[in-house]
mmCIF file of C-alpha atoms in Angstrom:
data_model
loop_
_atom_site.group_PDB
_atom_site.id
_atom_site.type_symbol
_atom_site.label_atom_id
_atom_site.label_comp_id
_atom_site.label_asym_id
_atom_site.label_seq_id
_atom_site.Cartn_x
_atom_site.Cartn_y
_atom_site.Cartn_z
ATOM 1 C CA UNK A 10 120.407 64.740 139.892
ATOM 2 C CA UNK A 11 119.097 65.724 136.125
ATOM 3 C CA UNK A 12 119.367 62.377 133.999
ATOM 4 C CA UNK A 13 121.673 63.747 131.531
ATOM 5 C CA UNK A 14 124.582 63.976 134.920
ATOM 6 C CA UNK A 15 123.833 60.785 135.628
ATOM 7 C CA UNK A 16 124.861 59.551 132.395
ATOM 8 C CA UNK A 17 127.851 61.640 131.873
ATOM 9 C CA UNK A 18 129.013 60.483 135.000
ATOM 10 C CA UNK A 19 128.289 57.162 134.382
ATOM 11 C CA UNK A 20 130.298 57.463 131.394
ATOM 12 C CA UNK A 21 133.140 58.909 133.354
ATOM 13 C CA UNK A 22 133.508 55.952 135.644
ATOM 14 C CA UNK A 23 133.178 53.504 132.352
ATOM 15 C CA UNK A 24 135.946 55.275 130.802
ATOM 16 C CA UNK A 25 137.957 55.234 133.831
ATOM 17 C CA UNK A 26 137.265 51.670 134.711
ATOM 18 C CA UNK A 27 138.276 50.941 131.178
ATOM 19 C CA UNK A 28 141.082 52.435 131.401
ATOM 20 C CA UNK A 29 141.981 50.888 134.881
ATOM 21 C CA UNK A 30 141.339 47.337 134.083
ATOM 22 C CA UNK A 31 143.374 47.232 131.019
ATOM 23 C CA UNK A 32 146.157 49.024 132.640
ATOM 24 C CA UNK A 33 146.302 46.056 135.462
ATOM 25 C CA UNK A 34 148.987 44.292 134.443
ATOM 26 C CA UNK A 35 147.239 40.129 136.128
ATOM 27 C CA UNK A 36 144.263 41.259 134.666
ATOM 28 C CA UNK A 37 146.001 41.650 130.631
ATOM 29 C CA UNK A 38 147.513 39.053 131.713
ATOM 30 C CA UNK A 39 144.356 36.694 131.896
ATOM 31 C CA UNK A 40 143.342 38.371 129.334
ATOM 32 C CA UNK A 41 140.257 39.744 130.981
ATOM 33 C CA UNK A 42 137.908 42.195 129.387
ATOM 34 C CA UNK A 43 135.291 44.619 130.739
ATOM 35 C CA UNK A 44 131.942 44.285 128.717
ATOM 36 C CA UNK A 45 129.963 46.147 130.255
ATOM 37 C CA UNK A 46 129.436 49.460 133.277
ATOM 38 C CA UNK A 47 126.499 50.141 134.983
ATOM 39 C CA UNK A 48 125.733 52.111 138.455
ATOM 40 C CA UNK A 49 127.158 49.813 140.733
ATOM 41 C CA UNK A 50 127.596 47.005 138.325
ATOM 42 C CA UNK A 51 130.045 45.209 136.395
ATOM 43 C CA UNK A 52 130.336 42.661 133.546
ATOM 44 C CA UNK A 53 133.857 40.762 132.590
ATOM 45 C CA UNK A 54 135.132 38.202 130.403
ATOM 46 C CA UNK A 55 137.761 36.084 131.180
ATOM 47 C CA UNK A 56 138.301 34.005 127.344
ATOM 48 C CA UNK A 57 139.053 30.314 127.707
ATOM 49 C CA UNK A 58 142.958 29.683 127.449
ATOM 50 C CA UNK A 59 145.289 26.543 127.789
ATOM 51 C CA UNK A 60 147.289 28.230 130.631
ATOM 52 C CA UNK A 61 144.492 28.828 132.789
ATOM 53 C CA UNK A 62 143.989 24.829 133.093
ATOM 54 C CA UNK A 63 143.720 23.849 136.363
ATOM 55 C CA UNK A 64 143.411 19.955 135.957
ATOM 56 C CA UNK A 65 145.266 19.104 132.738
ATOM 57 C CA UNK A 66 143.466 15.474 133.202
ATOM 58 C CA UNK A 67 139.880 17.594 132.083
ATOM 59 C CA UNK A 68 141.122 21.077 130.799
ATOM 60 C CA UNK A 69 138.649 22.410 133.500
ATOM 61 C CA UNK A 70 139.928 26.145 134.306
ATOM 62 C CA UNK A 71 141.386 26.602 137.793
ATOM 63 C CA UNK A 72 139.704 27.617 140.654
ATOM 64 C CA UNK A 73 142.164 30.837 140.865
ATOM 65 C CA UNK A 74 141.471 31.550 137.383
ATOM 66 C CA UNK A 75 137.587 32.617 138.126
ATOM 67 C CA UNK A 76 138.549 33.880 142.031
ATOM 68 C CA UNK A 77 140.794 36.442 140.096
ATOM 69 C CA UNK A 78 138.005 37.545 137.608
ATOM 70 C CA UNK A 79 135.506 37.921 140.316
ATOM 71 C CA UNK A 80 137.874 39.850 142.181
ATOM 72 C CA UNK A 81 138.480 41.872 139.208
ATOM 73 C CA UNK A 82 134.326 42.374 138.337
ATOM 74 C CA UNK A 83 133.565 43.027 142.514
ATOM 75 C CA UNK A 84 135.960 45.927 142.377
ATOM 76 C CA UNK A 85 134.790 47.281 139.294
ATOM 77 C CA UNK A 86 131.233 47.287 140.509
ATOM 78 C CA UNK A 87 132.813 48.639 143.604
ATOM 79 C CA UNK A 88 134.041 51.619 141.795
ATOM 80 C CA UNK A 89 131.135 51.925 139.651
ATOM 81 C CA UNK A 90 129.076 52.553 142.928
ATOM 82 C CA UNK A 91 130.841 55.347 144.067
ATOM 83 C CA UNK A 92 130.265 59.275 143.515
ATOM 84 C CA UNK A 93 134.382 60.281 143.036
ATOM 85 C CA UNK A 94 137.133 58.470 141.371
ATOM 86 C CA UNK A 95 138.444 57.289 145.056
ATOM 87 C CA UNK A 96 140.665 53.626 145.200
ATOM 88 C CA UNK A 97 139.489 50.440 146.349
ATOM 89 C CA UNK A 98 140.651 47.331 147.607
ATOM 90 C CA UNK A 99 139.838 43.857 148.306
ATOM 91 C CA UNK A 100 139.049 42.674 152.068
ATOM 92 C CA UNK A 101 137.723 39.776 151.958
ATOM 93 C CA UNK A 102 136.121 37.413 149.198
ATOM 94 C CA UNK A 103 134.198 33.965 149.521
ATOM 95 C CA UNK A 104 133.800 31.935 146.664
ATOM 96 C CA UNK A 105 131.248 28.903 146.313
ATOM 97 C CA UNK A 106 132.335 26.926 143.126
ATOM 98 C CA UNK A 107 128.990 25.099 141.927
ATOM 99 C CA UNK A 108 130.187 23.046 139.382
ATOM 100 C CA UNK A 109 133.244 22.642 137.094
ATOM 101 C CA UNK A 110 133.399 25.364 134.133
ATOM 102 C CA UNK A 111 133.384 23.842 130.795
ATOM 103 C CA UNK A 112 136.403 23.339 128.737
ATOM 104 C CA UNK A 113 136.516 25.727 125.620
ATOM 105 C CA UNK A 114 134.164 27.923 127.203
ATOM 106 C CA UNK A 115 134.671 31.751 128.037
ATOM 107 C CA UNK A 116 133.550 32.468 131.760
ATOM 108 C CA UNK A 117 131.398 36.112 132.131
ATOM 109 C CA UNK A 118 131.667 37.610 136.177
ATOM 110 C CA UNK A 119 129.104 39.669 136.746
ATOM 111 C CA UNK A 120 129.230 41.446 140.007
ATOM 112 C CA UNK A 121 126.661 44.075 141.725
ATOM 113 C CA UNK A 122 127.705 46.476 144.839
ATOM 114 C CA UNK A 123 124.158 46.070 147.030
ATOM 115 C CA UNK A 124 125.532 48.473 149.631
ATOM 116 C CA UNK A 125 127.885 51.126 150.152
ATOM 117 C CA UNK A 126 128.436 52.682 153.197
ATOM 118 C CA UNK A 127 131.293 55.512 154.142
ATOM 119 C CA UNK A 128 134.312 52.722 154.308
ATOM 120 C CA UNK A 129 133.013 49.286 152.656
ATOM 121 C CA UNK A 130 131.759 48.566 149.750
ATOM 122 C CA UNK A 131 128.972 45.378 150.007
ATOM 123 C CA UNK A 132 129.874 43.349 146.560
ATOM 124 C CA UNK A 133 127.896 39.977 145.508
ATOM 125 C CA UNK A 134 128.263 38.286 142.040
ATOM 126 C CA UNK A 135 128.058 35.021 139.893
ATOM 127 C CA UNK A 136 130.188 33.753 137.592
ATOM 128 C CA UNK A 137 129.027 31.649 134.068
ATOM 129 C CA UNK A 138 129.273 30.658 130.935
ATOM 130 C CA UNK A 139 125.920 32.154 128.646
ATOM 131 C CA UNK A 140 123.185 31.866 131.135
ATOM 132 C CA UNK A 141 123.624 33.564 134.545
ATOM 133 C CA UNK A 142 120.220 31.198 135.695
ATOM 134 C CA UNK A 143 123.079 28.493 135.427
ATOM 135 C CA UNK A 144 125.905 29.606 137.545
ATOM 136 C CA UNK A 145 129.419 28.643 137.567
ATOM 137 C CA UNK A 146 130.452 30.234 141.050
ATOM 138 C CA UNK A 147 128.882 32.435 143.192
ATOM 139 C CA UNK A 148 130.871 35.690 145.096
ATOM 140 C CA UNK A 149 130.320 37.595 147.929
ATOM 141 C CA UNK A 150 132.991 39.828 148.356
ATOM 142 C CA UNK A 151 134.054 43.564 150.620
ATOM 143 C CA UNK A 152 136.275 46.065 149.404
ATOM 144 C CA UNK A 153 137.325 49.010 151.316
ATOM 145 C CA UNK A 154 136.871 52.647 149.882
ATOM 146 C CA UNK A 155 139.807 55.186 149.941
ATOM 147 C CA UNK A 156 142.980 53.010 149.993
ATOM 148 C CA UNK A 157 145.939 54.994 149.618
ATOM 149 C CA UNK A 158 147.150 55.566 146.282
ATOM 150 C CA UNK A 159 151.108 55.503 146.454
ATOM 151 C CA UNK A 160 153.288 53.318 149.278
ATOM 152 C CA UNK A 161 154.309 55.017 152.551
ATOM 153 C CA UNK A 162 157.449 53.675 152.088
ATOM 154 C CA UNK A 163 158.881 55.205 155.158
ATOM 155 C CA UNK A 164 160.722 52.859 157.586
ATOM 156 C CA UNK A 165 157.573 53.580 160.108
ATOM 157 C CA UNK A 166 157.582 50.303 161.230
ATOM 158 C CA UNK A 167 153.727 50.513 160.112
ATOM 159 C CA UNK A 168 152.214 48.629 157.572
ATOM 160 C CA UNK A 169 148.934 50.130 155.678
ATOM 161 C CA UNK A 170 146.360 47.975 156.771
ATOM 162 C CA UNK A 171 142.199 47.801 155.477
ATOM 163 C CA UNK B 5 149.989 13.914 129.441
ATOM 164 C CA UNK B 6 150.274 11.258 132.128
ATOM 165 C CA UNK B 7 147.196 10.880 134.214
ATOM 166 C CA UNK B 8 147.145 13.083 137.655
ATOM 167 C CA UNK B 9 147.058 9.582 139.794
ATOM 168 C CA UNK B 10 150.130 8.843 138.432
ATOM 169 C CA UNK B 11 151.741 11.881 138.970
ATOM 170 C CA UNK B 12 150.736 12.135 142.462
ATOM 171 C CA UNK B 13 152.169 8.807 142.924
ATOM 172 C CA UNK B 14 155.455 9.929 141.475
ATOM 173 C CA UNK B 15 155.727 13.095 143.553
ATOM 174 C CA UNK B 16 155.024 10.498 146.329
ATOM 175 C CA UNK B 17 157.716 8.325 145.503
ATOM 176 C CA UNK B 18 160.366 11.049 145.117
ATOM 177 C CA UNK B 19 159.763 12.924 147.210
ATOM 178 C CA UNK B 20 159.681 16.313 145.096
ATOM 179 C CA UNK B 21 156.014 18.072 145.209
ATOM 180 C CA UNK B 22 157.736 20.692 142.869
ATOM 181 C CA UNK B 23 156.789 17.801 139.831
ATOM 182 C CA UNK B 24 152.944 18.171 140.485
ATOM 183 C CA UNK B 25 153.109 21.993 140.744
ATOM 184 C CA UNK B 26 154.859 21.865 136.843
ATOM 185 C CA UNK B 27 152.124 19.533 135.742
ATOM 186 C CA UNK B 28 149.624 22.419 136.388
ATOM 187 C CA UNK B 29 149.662 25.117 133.504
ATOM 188 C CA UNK B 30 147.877 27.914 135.758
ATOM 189 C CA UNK B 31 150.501 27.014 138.330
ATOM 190 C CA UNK B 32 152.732 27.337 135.856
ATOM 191 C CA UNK B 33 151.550 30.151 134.363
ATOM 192 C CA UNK B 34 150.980 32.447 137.127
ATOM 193 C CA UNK B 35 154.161 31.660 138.312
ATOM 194 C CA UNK B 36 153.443 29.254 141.463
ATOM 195 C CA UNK B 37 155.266 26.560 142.824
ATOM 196 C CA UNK B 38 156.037 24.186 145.855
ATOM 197 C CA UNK B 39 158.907 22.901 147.473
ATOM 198 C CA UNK B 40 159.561 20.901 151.006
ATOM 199 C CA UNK B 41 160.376 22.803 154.248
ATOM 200 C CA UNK B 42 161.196 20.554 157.091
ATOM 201 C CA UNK B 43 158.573 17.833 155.782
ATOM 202 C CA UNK B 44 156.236 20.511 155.422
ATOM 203 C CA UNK B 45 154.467 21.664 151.939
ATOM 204 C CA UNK B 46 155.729 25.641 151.461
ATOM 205 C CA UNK B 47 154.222 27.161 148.180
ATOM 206 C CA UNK B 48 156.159 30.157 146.480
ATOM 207 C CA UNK B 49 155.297 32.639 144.231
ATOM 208 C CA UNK B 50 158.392 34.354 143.388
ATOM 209 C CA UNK B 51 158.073 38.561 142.264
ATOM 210 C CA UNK B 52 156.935 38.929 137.959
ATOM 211 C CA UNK B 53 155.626 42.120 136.441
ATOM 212 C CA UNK B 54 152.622 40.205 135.003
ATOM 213 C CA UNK B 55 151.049 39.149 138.945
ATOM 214 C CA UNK B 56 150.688 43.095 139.742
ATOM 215 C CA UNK B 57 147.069 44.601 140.310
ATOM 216 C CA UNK B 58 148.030 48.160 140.918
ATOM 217 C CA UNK B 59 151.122 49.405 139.280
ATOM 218 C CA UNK B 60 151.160 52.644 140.801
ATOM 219 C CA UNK B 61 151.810 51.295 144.607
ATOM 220 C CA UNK B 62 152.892 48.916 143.197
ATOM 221 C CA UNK B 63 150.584 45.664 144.834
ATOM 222 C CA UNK B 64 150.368 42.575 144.034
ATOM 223 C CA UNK B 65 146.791 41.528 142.044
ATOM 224 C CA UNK B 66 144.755 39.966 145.014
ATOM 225 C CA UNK B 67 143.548 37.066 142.307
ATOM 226 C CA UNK B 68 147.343 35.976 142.625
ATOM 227 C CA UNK B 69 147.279 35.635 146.365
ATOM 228 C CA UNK B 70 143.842 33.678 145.855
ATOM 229 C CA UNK B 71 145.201 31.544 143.338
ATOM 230 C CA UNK B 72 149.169 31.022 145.455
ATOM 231 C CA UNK B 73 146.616 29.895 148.719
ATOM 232 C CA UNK B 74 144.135 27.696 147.260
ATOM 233 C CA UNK B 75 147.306 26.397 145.455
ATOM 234 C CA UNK B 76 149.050 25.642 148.234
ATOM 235 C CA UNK B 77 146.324 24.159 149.928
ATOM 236 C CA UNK B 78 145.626 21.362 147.342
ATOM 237 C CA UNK B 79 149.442 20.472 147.432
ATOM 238 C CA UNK B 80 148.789 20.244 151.104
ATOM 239 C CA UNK B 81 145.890 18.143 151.022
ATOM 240 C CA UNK B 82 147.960 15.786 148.490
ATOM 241 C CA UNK B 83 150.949 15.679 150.543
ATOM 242 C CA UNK B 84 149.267 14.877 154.116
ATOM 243 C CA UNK B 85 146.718 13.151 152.768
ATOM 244 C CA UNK B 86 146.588 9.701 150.696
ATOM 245 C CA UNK B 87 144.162 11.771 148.221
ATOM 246 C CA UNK B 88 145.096 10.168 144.893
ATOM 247 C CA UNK B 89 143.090 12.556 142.457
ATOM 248 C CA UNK B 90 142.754 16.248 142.696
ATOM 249 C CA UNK B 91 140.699 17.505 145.697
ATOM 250 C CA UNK B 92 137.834 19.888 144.432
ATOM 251 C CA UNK B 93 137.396 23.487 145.814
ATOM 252 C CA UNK B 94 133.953 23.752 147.440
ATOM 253 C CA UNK B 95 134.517 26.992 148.611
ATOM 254 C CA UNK B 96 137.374 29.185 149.444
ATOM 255 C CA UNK B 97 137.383 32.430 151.609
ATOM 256 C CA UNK B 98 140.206 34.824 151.794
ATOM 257 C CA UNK B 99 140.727 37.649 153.798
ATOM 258 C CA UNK B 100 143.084 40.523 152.597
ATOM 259 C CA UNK B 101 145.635 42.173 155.548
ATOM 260 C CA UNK B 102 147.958 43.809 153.999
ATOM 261 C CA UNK B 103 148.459 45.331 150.277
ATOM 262 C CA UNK B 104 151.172 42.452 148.631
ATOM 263 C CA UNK B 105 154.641 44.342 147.798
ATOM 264 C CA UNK B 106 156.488 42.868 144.481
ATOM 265 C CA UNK B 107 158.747 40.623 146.735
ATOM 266 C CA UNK B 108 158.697 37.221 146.421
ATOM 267 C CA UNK B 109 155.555 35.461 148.194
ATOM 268 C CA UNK B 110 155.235 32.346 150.369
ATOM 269 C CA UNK B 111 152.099 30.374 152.129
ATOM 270 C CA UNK B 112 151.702 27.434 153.889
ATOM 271 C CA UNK B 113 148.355 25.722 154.788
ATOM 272 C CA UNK B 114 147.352 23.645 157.603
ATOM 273 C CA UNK B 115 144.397 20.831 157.712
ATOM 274 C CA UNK B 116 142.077 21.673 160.221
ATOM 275 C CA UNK B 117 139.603 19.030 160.075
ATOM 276 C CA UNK B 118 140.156 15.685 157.700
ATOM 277 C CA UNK B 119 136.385 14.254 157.173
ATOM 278 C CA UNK B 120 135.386 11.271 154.955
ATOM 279 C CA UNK B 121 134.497 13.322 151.685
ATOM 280 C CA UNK B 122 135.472 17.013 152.771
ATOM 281 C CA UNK B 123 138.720 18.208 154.322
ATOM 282 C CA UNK B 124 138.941 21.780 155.621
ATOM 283 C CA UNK B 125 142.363 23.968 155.238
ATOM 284 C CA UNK B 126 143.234 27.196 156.637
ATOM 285 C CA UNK B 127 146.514 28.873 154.603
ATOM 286 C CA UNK B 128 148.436 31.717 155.262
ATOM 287 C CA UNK B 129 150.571 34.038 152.972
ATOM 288 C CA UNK B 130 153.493 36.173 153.800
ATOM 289 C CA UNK B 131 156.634 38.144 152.105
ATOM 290 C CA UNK B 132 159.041 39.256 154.088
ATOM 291 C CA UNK B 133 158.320 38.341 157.271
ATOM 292 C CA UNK B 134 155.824 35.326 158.446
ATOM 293 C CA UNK B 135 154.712 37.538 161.034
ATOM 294 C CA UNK B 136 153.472 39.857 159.107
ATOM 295 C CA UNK B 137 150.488 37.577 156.457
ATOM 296 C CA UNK B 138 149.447 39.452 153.603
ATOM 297 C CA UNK B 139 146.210 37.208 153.531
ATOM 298 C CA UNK B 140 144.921 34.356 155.141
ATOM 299 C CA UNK B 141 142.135 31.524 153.704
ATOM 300 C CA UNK B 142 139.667 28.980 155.307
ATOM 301 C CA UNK B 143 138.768 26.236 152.192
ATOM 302 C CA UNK B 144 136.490 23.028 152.247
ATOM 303 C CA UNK B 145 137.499 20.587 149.590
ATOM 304 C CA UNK B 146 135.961 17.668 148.560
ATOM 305 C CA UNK B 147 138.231 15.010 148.104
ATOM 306 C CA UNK B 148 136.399 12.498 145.969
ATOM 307 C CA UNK B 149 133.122 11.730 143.926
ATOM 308 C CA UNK B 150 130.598 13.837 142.495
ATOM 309 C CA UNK B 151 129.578 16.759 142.606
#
């Protein structure tokens, strides 16, 4: 592919992506923001915020607070891996928390896709504070390619599944 | 702000798990909180526009399914166990079954091994029907110390 496609597309998906995550309604919520798109990569903030306390002893952010921005930054990178605009979801993710986040502090995800194949996308990121050498969590994550994009709400009796 | 010790003692002495769930502002704020079913811990996270992920299925954000299990699993651990302070989250896994509808959303969590420093839980989450989960976690907590 000439370099110059490879951009535009890559600005595409950014634009996209953009668009997408700040059209999530959890994700405005939090108050998550994407800084930055690359190929198969993807960098978001999650700012520091009283309601996100998990312990209100240490004002240490709560373990679902960081799950959900991972989540969010694996299925960005996800989506930044692929070649069309196609819908992804999460199938499974595994979070290691290494040590408590620290109060006042913005956490950064930053998650890479090392794999794609036809149906999964292979996701693996860390989440921290300034350094990524000094890691809050770590991620390893799946998302599947091609989920449908409106409800088959017919009384089927069958329920979409991964 | 009372201590958490003493506010797992109080939800020990009346009974009401529902008081520790409103002590936690991410609880609070995503919408999550815990009541007794037959002795058992049930957590709930009733249906609000802000938990969706995709608005045009519209599904539930997977981060709020994450958050409702692990949840529910630390109210379990301080229920069944005489764990005085927050357990920690080592690690949590959750797998994904079934895109969440915006119903009203249950789990329930189960200890499947109870060691000196690390307990290991296994939760489910369902809507409409508890046969059918919507996801389904395996988490190691460590219930005192250091890390």
């Amino acid at each position: 592919m000439p370099e110059r496609d490879v951009e535009e597309r890559l600005e595409m998906w950014r634009q996209l992506n953009r668009r997408f995550s700040e059209f999530v309604p959890f994700n405005k919520a939090l108050g998550i923001k994407v800084v930055r798109l690359e190929q198969g990569e993807a960098w978001l903030r999650l700012p520091y915020a009283d309601h996100l306390v998990g312990n209100p002893e240490n004002g240490v952010m709560h373990g679902g607070a960081i799950s959900s921005l991972m989540d969010a930054a694996g299925g960005s990178a996800a989506f930044m891996s692929l070649d069309d605009a196609t819908p992804v979801a999460t199938l499974d993710l595994r979070i290691d928390y290494l040590k408590p986040a620290t109060p006042g502090c913005d956490v950064v995800g930053h998650a890479s896709c090392y794999k794609l194949t036809r149906n999964v996308a292979f996701v693996r990121g860390l989440a921290f504070h300034e350094d990524e050498a000094d890691p809050i969590a770590s991620v390893a994550a799946t998302f599947m390619i091609g989920t449908p994009l409106h409800r088959r709400d017919a009384p089927t009796g069958e329920e979409e599944q991964p | 702000m009372s201590g958490m010790h003493e506010r797992v003692q109080a939800m020990r002495e009346s009974g009401d798990p529902a008081r520790l769930a409103s002590a936690i502002p991410y609880a609070k704020f995503v919408g999550i909180g815990v009541r007794l079913e037959e002795e058992r811990i049930v957590g709930v996270m009733p249906f609000a526009d802000h938990i969706v992920g995709n608005p045009a299925l519209p599904a539930l954000h997977g981060g709020t399914l994450g958050s409702l299990l692990e949840s529910t699993a630390i109210f379990t651990v301080l229920w069944d166990v005489q764990s005085e302070s927050l357990p920690k989250t080592i690690n949590i896994t959750i797998d994904y079954l079934r895109s969440a509808r915006p119903v009203d959303t249950f789990a329930q969590a189960v200890i499947t091994k109870l060691g000196r420093r690390v307990v290991n839980v296994r939760a489910v989450a369902w809507q409409q029907s508890r046969d059918k989960p919507v996801a389904v976690a395996t988490a190691n907590f460590l219930l005192k110390s250091e890390f």
